[in-house]
mmCIF file of C-alpha atoms in Angstrom:
data_model
loop_
_atom_site.group_PDB
_atom_site.id
_atom_site.type_symbol
_atom_site.label_atom_id
_atom_site.label_comp_id
_atom_site.label_asym_id
_atom_site.label_seq_id
_atom_site.Cartn_x
_atom_site.Cartn_y
_atom_site.Cartn_z
ATOM 1 C CA PHE A 1 -90.346 -47.526 -0.232
ATOM 2 C CA ASP A 2 -93.216 -48.505 -2.540
ATOM 3 C CA VAL A 3 -93.553 -48.055 -6.481
ATOM 4 C CA LEU A 4 -96.993 -47.674 -7.688
ATOM 5 C CA PHE A 5 -98.193 -47.196 -10.976
ATOM 6 C CA ASN A 6 -101.950 -46.274 -11.490
ATOM 7 C CA GLY A 7 -102.307 -47.452 -7.819
ATOM 8 C CA GLU A 8 -100.835 -50.933 -8.412
ATOM 9 C CA PRO A 9 -97.442 -52.100 -7.203
ATOM 10 C CA VAL A 10 -94.651 -52.298 -9.769
ATOM 11 C CA ARG A 11 -93.196 -55.561 -10.068
ATOM 12 C CA PHE A 12 -89.465 -55.915 -10.999
ATOM 13 C CA LYS A 13 -87.678 -59.062 -12.107
ATOM 14 C CA TYR A 14 -84.718 -58.557 -9.456
ATOM 15 C CA GLY A 15 -85.334 -57.582 -5.694
ATOM 16 C CA LYS A 16 -82.549 -55.001 -5.975
ATOM 17 C CA THR A 17 -84.105 -53.299 -8.875
ATOM 18 C CA LYS A 18 -86.751 -51.564 -6.287
ATOM 19 C CA GLU A 19 -83.590 -50.553 -4.171
ATOM 20 C CA LEU A 20 -81.748 -48.974 -7.178
ATOM 21 C CA LEU A 21 -84.889 -46.957 -7.772
ATOM 22 C CA ALA A 22 -85.084 -46.141 -4.237
ATOM 23 C CA TYR A 23 -81.331 -44.910 -4.088
ATOM 24 C CA LEU A 24 -82.135 -42.896 -7.457
ATOM 25 C CA VAL A 25 -85.025 -41.377 -5.639
ATOM 26 C CA ASP A 26 -82.962 -40.433 -2.493
ATOM 27 C CA ARG A 27 -80.539 -38.967 -4.580
ATOM 28 C CA CYS A 28 -83.243 -36.402 -5.872
ATOM 29 C CA GLY A 29 -82.435 -36.560 -9.445
ATOM 30 C CA ALA A 30 -78.657 -36.800 -9.589
ATOM 31 C CA VAL A 31 -77.270 -38.891 -12.444
ATOM 32 C CA LEU A 32 -75.071 -41.439 -11.071
ATOM 33 C CA GLY A 33 -72.641 -43.794 -12.605
ATOM 34 C CA ILE A 34 -72.556 -47.855 -11.927
ATOM 35 C CA ARG A 35 -69.504 -47.697 -9.416
ATOM 36 C CA GLU A 36 -71.563 -45.325 -6.985
ATOM 37 C CA LEU A 37 -74.729 -47.228 -7.620
ATOM 38 C CA MET A 38 -72.794 -50.396 -6.738
ATOM 39 C CA ALA A 39 -71.142 -48.915 -3.663
ATOM 40 C CA ALA A 40 -74.672 -48.007 -2.309
ATOM 41 C CA ILE A 41 -76.552 -51.017 -3.104
ATOM 42 C CA PHE A 42 -74.027 -53.763 -2.872
ATOM 43 C CA GLU A 43 -71.581 -51.928 -0.578
ATOM 44 C CA GLU A 44 -68.821 -53.246 -2.734
ATOM 45 C CA ASP A 45 -67.862 -52.799 -6.453
ATOM 46 C CA ASP A 46 -67.543 -56.304 -7.839
ATOM 47 C CA LYS A 47 -71.049 -56.899 -9.160
ATOM 48 C CA GLU A 48 -70.894 -54.841 -12.175
ATOM 49 C CA SER A 49 -72.596 -57.331 -14.224
ATOM 50 C CA TYR A 50 -75.543 -57.949 -11.775
ATOM 51 C CA MET A 51 -75.794 -53.944 -11.530
ATOM 52 C CA ARG A 52 -76.200 -53.752 -15.217
ATOM 53 C CA ASN A 53 -78.995 -56.342 -15.184
ATOM 54 C CA ILE A 54 -80.693 -54.421 -12.413
ATOM 55 C CA LYS A 55 -80.416 -51.098 -14.343
ATOM 56 C CA ALA A 56 -81.718 -52.972 -17.467
ATOM 57 C CA ASP A 57 -84.657 -54.355 -15.469
ATOM 58 C CA LEU A 58 -85.479 -50.786 -14.259
ATOM 59 C CA VAL A 59 -85.493 -49.280 -17.669
ATOM 60 C CA GLY A 60 -87.234 -52.077 -19.114
ATOM 61 C CA THR A 61 -90.122 -52.208 -16.455
ATOM 62 C CA PHE A 62 -90.641 -48.476 -16.793
ATOM 63 C CA ARG A 63 -90.593 -48.749 -20.656
ATOM 64 C CA SER A 64 -93.174 -51.586 -20.469
ATOM 65 C CA LEU A 65 -95.189 -49.260 -18.560
ATOM 66 C CA GLY A 66 -94.926 -46.380 -20.834
ATOM 67 C CA ILE A 67 -93.012 -44.250 -18.317
ATOM 68 C CA GLU A 68 -89.507 -44.507 -19.348
ATOM 69 C CA ASN A 69 -89.284 -40.507 -19.181
ATOM 70 C CA VAL A 70 -89.180 -40.853 -15.429
ATOM 71 C CA LEU A 71 -85.572 -41.851 -16.092
ATOM 72 C CA VAL A 72 -82.721 -39.772 -17.074
ATOM 73 C CA GLN A 73 -79.880 -41.882 -18.811
ATOM 74 C CA LYS A 74 -76.573 -40.804 -20.105
ATOM 75 C CA ARG A 75 -73.852 -43.113 -21.097
ATOM 76 C CA GLY A 76 -73.271 -45.404 -18.237
ATOM 77 C CA GLN A 77 -75.373 -43.294 -15.879
ATOM 78 C CA ILE A 78 -79.012 -43.093 -14.597
ATOM 79 C CA GLY A 79 -81.154 -40.815 -12.416
ATOM 80 C CA VAL A 80 -84.695 -39.893 -12.111
ATOM 81 C CA ASN A 81 -86.649 -36.835 -13.445
ATOM 82 C CA THR A 82 -87.957 -35.493 -10.223
ATOM 83 C CA GLU A 83 -90.628 -33.630 -12.152
ATOM 84 C CA LYS A 84 -91.963 -36.649 -13.833
ATOM 85 C CA LEU A 85 -92.899 -38.692 -10.560
ATOM 86 C CA HIS A 86 -94.952 -38.321 -7.762
ATOM 87 C CA CYS A 87 -92.963 -38.729 -4.426
ATOM 88 C CA ASP A 88 -93.988 -37.816 -0.805
ATOM 89 C CA TYR A 89 -90.390 -37.305 -0.157
ATOM 90 C CA TYR A 90 -90.217 -34.594 -2.941
ATOM 91 C CA ASP A 91 -93.597 -33.242 -1.647
ATOM 92 C CA TYR A 92 -92.045 -32.855 1.905
ATOM 93 C CA LEU A 93 -88.804 -31.459 0.852
ATOM 94 C CA ASN A 94 -90.715 -28.675 -1.232
ATOM 95 C CA GLY A 95 -92.972 -27.816 1.399
ATOM 96 C CA LYS A 96 -96.030 -29.334 -0.053
ATOM 97 C CA SER A 97 -96.348 -31.807 2.669
ATOM 98 C CA LYS A 98 -95.709 -31.872 6.426
ATOM 99 C CA ASN A 99 -96.464 -35.516 6.527
ATOM 100 C CA PHE A 100 -93.170 -36.922 8.026
ATOM 101 C CA ARG A 101 -93.445 -39.440 10.824
ATOM 102 C CA GLY A 102 -89.820 -39.881 11.744
ATOM 103 C CA GLU A 103 -89.385 -42.802 9.236
ATOM 104 C CA TYR A 104 -87.469 -42.727 5.796
ATOM 105 C CA MET A 105 -86.685 -45.848 3.642
ATOM 106 C CA ALA A 106 -85.920 -47.981 6.815
ATOM 107 C CA GLN A 107 -85.113 -51.049 4.831
ATOM 108 C CA TYR A 108 -82.273 -49.430 3.182
ATOM 109 C CA SER A 109 -78.964 -48.623 4.919
ATOM 110 C CA PHE A 110 -78.010 -45.883 2.497
ATOM 111 C CA ALA A 111 -81.140 -43.904 3.778
ATOM 112 C CA GLU A 112 -79.840 -43.381 7.265
ATOM 113 C CA ALA A 113 -77.998 -40.143 6.242
ATOM 114 C CA THR A 114 -80.926 -38.647 4.766
ATOM 115 C CA LEU A 115 -83.179 -39.721 7.611
ATOM 116 C CA ALA A 116 -80.790 -37.797 9.956
ATOM 117 C CA ARG A 117 -81.029 -34.727 7.680
ATOM 118 C CA LEU A 118 -85.008 -35.002 7.829
ATOM 119 C CA LEU A 119 -84.766 -35.357 11.602
ATOM 120 C CA GLN A 120 -82.545 -32.387 11.847
ATOM 121 C CA ARG A 121 -84.835 -30.412 9.722
ATOM 122 C CA GLU A 122 -87.891 -31.339 11.738
ATOM 123 C CA SER A 123 -86.098 -30.495 15.113
ATOM 124 C CA ASN A 124 -85.134 -27.015 13.784
ATOM 125 C CA GLY A 125 -89.010 -26.472 12.754
#
């Protein structure tokens, strides 16, 4: 999973911020609460303070790039606006690309279920 802005990698303060964004992309625009995000990213729920820092890092980084409209925020929740970002995963789901090579966010355990669905979709043609 890579995050690029104007062709350059986006740098976050925390390593887990990129994972947060990956999870939000994986959830296809769903607006999610802190508890679900903690469970997905940390596989536990006692890191609320750190989770809030990661969320603030994501929001602040996107704001500094002038792309905060990519994020959907509600009280205690966050998601991505799928219409505001280019994503090869979304292109594949929408039939705009056939470029799936059997891998999907391999560095994140939460992505295993999505990979299984993508592989099933491929096998069904």
